[in-house]
Amino acid sequence: AEMDSMISETLQFARDEATTEIRRPTDIAALVQSLIDDMVEAGLPVKMEPAEPIVYDCRPDALKRAIRNLLDNAVKYGKAASVAIQTTPKTIEIIVDDEGPGIPEQEISRVFDPFYRLEESRSRETGGVGLGLAIAQSIVQAHSGELILSNRPTAGLRARIALPR
């Protein structure tokens, strides 16, 4: 019961953080590019396809945190990250692909559970505490969006954030 309470409070904190920040028009392409630039400067294997400016009314710090969590996972577990931004008439999509082994299909929905980790050694050197995806999902949902994970046909995992236009 105490653990469940702690988990709920942690996720509520992330939700509150994502909803208390003031929404403002933000260039999503520039926001993502700034994350990529920081990671490249740190020597991490990340890249982004060129994207036109896309202004979206969001909570930029919270959204940046969600995207950073996805990029960190892609680099840590999938060797490298490649980002693309696409638009549809109804959505703005931020797509993060990695080159790793993907996730077993039966585990995909479980990786959003707080403290759930695919890597079982529980070592901080080989994995996090299992909150990154739960927090990212919480932030995306606070923007009325959706975070979807899927295995890529060739290899690797795709994390797709779909934000409503």
mmCIF file of C-alpha atoms in Angstrom:
data_model
loop_
_atom_site.group_PDB
_atom_site.id
_atom_site.type_symbol
_atom_site.label_atom_id
_atom_site.label_comp_id
_atom_site.label_asym_id
_atom_site.label_seq_id
_atom_site.Cartn_x
_atom_site.Cartn_y
_atom_site.Cartn_z
ATOM 1 C CA ALA A 1 0.000 0.000 0.000
ATOM 2 C CA GLU A 2 2.864 2.380 0.827
ATOM 3 C CA MET A 3 4.604 1.583 -2.470
ATOM 4 C CA ASP A 4 1.380 2.150 -4.425
ATOM 5 C CA SER A 5 0.933 5.465 -2.626
ATOM 6 C CA MET A 6 4.504 6.516 -3.451
ATOM 7 C CA ILE A 7 4.032 5.581 -7.111
ATOM 8 C CA SER A 8 0.769 7.505 -7.304
ATOM 9 C CA GLU A 9 2.357 10.555 -5.704
ATOM 10 C CA THR A 10 5.350 10.423 -8.070
ATOM 11 C CA LEU A 11 3.147 10.231 -11.148
ATOM 12 C CA GLN A 12 0.819 12.902 -9.756
ATOM 13 C CA PHE A 13 3.877 15.131 -9.330
ATOM 14 C CA ALA A 14 4.790 14.608 -13.001
ATOM 15 C CA ARG A 15 1.176 15.303 -14.054
ATOM 16 C CA ASP A 16 1.024 18.419 -11.895
ATOM 17 C CA GLU A 17 4.316 19.616 -13.318
ATOM 18 C CA ALA A 18 2.929 19.092 -16.818
ATOM 19 C CA THR A 19 -0.317 20.943 -16.049
ATOM 20 C CA THR A 20 0.896 23.825 -13.875
ATOM 21 C CA GLU A 21 3.433 25.118 -16.349
ATOM 22 C CA ILE A 22 1.878 27.871 -18.445
ATOM 23 C CA ARG A 23 1.045 26.888 -21.995
ATOM 24 C CA ARG A 24 2.680 29.002 -24.640
ATOM 25 C CA PRO A 25 3.196 28.853 -28.388
ATOM 26 C CA THR A 26 6.382 26.871 -28.978
ATOM 27 C CA ASP A 27 8.204 25.763 -32.102
ATOM 28 C CA ILE A 28 8.212 21.984 -31.629
ATOM 29 C CA ALA A 29 10.948 21.490 -34.245
ATOM 30 C CA ALA A 30 13.237 23.962 -32.432
ATOM 31 C CA LEU A 31 12.421 22.395 -29.050
ATOM 32 C CA VAL A 32 13.380 18.915 -30.278
ATOM 33 C CA GLN A 33 16.425 20.226 -32.148
ATOM 34 C CA SER A 34 17.704 21.866 -28.947
ATOM 35 C CA LEU A 35 17.549 18.490 -27.192
ATOM 36 C CA ILE A 36 19.349 16.822 -30.093
ATOM 37 C CA ASP A 37 22.041 19.527 -30.128
ATOM 38 C CA ASP A 38 22.669 19.079 -26.390
ATOM 39 C CA MET A 39 22.959 15.314 -26.754
ATOM 40 C CA VAL A 40 25.238 15.533 -29.802
ATOM 41 C CA GLU A 41 27.442 17.962 -27.891
ATOM 42 C CA ALA A 42 27.638 15.357 -25.111
ATOM 43 C CA GLY A 43 28.848 12.813 -27.685
ATOM 44 C CA LEU A 44 25.652 10.765 -27.858
ATOM 45 C CA PRO A 45 24.549 9.046 -31.093
ATOM 46 C CA VAL A 46 21.423 11.047 -31.943
ATOM 47 C CA LYS A 47 20.217 12.741 -35.103
ATOM 48 C CA MET A 48 17.148 14.512 -36.378
ATOM 49 C CA GLU A 49 15.644 14.827 -39.819
ATOM 50 C CA PRO A 50 15.287 18.471 -40.871
ATOM 51 C CA ALA A 51 11.872 19.821 -39.897
ATOM 52 C CA GLU A 52 9.955 22.968 -40.717
ATOM 53 C CA PRO A 53 8.909 25.149 -37.777
ATOM 54 C CA ILE A 54 5.694 23.880 -36.184
ATOM 55 C CA VAL A 55 4.187 26.165 -33.579
ATOM 56 C CA TYR A 56 2.149 24.351 -30.951
ATOM 57 C CA ASP A 57 0.509 25.669 -27.792
ATOM 58 C CA CYS A 58 2.119 23.508 -25.102
ATOM 59 C CA ARG A 59 3.964 23.371 -21.818
ATOM 60 C CA PRO A 60 7.458 23.321 -23.325
ATOM 61 C CA ASP A 61 9.499 22.302 -20.272
ATOM 62 C CA ALA A 62 7.225 19.351 -19.560
ATOM 63 C CA LEU A 63 7.126 18.268 -23.197
ATOM 64 C CA LYS A 64 10.908 18.584 -23.376
ATOM 65 C CA ARG A 65 11.194 16.261 -20.364
ATOM 66 C CA ALA A 66 8.983 13.636 -22.020
ATOM 67 C CA ILE A 67 10.977 13.738 -25.258
ATOM 68 C CA ARG A 68 14.277 13.653 -23.350
ATOM 69 C CA ASN A 69 13.119 10.494 -21.551
ATOM 70 C CA LEU A 70 12.413 8.842 -24.910
ATOM 71 C CA LEU A 71 15.761 9.925 -26.349
ATOM 72 C CA ASP A 72 17.630 8.731 -23.258
ATOM 73 C CA ASN A 73 15.953 5.327 -23.533
ATOM 74 C CA ALA A 74 16.714 5.095 -27.256
ATOM 75 C CA VAL A 75 20.405 5.771 -26.655
ATOM 76 C CA LYS A 76 20.696 3.599 -23.548
ATOM 77 C CA TYR A 77 18.776 0.545 -24.756
ATOM 78 C CA GLY A 78 18.721 1.000 -28.529
ATOM 79 C CA LYS A 79 22.276 2.161 -29.301
ATOM 80 C CA ALA A 80 21.212 5.372 -31.103
ATOM 81 C CA ALA A 81 18.249 7.674 -31.650
ATOM 82 C CA SER A 82 16.834 9.107 -34.844
ATOM 83 C CA VAL A 83 14.047 11.693 -34.602
ATOM 84 C CA ALA A 84 11.519 12.863 -37.165
ATOM 85 C CA ILE A 85 8.608 15.267 -36.862
ATOM 86 C CA GLN A 86 5.575 14.732 -39.048
ATOM 87 C CA THR A 87 2.236 16.451 -39.277
ATOM 88 C CA THR A 88 -1.172 15.208 -40.268
ATOM 89 C CA PRO A 89 -4.341 17.272 -40.473
ATOM 90 C CA LYS A 90 -5.151 16.175 -36.914
ATOM 91 C CA THR A 91 -1.779 15.628 -35.225
ATOM 92 C CA ILE A 92 1.799 16.666 -34.751
ATOM 93 C CA GLU A 93 3.908 13.532 -34.403
ATOM 94 C CA ILE A 94 7.330 13.292 -32.815
ATOM 95 C CA ILE A 95 8.891 9.963 -33.759
ATOM 96 C CA VAL A 96 11.924 8.528 -31.972
ATOM 97 C CA ASP A 97 13.437 5.414 -33.562
ATOM 98 C CA ASP A 98 16.268 3.362 -32.112
ATOM 99 C CA GLU A 99 18.469 0.547 -33.393
ATOM 100 C CA GLY A 100 18.095 -1.873 -30.486
ATOM 101 C CA PRO A 101 16.349 -5.208 -30.142
ATOM 102 C CA GLY A 102 12.882 -3.716 -29.600
ATOM 103 C CA ILE A 103 10.531 -4.933 -26.891
ATOM 104 C CA PRO A 104 8.750 -8.286 -26.806
ATOM 105 C CA GLU A 105 5.154 -7.640 -27.937
ATOM 106 C CA GLN A 106 3.700 -8.968 -24.677
ATOM 107 C CA GLU A 107 5.787 -6.427 -22.715
ATOM 108 C CA ILE A 108 4.951 -3.249 -24.671
ATOM 109 C CA SER A 109 1.963 -2.215 -22.554
ATOM 110 C CA ARG A 110 3.749 -3.120 -19.314
ATOM 111 C CA VAL A 111 6.739 -0.821 -19.857
ATOM 112 C CA PHE A 112 4.484 2.157 -19.047
ATOM 113 C CA ASP A 113 3.866 0.733 -15.558
ATOM 114 C CA PRO A 114 5.834 2.623 -12.899
ATOM 115 C CA PHE A 115 9.001 0.823 -11.777
ATOM 116 C CA TYR A 116 8.590 -1.899 -14.406
ATOM 117 C CA ARG A 117 11.873 -2.674 -16.139
ATOM 118 C CA LEU A 118 12.691 -5.117 -18.892
ATOM 119 C CA GLU A 119 16.282 -5.265 -17.684
ATOM 120 C CA GLU A 120 16.101 -7.460 -14.605
ATOM 121 C CA SER A 121 19.475 -6.997 -12.913
ATOM 122 C CA ARG A 122 18.113 -3.905 -11.120
ATOM 123 C CA SER A 123 21.509 -2.293 -11.566
ATOM 124 C CA ARG A 124 21.511 1.470 -12.040
ATOM 125 C CA GLU A 125 24.433 0.938 -14.428
ATOM 126 C CA THR A 126 22.320 -1.107 -16.856
ATOM 127 C CA GLY A 127 18.937 0.523 -16.398
ATOM 128 C CA GLY A 128 16.954 3.229 -14.695
ATOM 129 C CA VAL A 129 14.349 2.929 -11.989
ATOM 130 C CA GLY A 130 11.493 2.350 -14.406
ATOM 131 C CA LEU A 131 9.757 5.727 -14.281
ATOM 132 C CA GLY A 132 10.902 7.382 -17.529
ATOM 133 C CA LEU A 133 8.167 5.999 -19.769
ATOM 134 C CA ALA A 134 5.465 6.405 -17.121
ATOM 135 C CA ILE A 135 6.418 10.060 -16.694
ATOM 136 C CA ALA A 136 6.648 10.625 -20.465
ATOM 137 C CA GLN A 137 3.221 9.081 -20.949
ATOM 138 C CA SER A 138 1.769 11.184 -18.139
ATOM 139 C CA ILE A 139 3.136 14.393 -19.675
ATOM 140 C CA VAL A 140 1.923 13.514 -23.169
ATOM 141 C CA GLN A 141 -1.544 12.679 -21.810
ATOM 142 C CA ALA A 142 -1.586 16.039 -19.986
ATOM 143 C CA HIS A 143 -1.252 17.561 -23.484
ATOM 144 C CA SER A 144 -4.245 15.422 -24.635
ATOM 145 C CA GLY A 145 -1.808 13.401 -26.705
ATOM 146 C CA GLU A 146 -0.859 9.772 -27.013
ATOM 147 C CA LEU A 147 2.468 7.955 -26.613
ATOM 148 C CA ILE A 148 2.660 4.755 -28.648
ATOM 149 C CA LEU A 149 5.493 2.216 -28.693
ATOM 150 C CA SER A 150 5.909 -0.279 -31.512
ATOM 151 C CA ASN A 151 8.612 -2.551 -32.810
ATOM 152 C CA ARG A 152 10.028 -1.505 -36.150
ATOM 153 C CA PRO A 153 9.862 -4.103 -38.951
ATOM 154 C CA THR A 154 13.619 -4.116 -39.528
ATOM 155 C CA ALA A 155 14.935 -3.722 -35.980
ATOM 156 C CA GLY A 156 14.531 -1.405 -33.065
ATOM 157 C CA LEU A 157 11.724 0.378 -31.314
ATOM 158 C CA ARG A 158 9.622 3.347 -32.365
ATOM 159 C CA ALA A 159 8.216 5.749 -29.796
ATOM 160 C CA ARG A 160 5.613 8.048 -31.310
ATOM 161 C CA ILE A 161 4.116 11.054 -29.568
ATOM 162 C CA ALA A 162 0.907 12.185 -31.286
ATOM 163 C CA LEU A 163 -0.266 15.624 -30.163
ATOM 164 C CA PRO A 164 -3.643 16.970 -31.273
ATOM 165 C CA ARG A 165 -3.548 20.026 -33.543
#
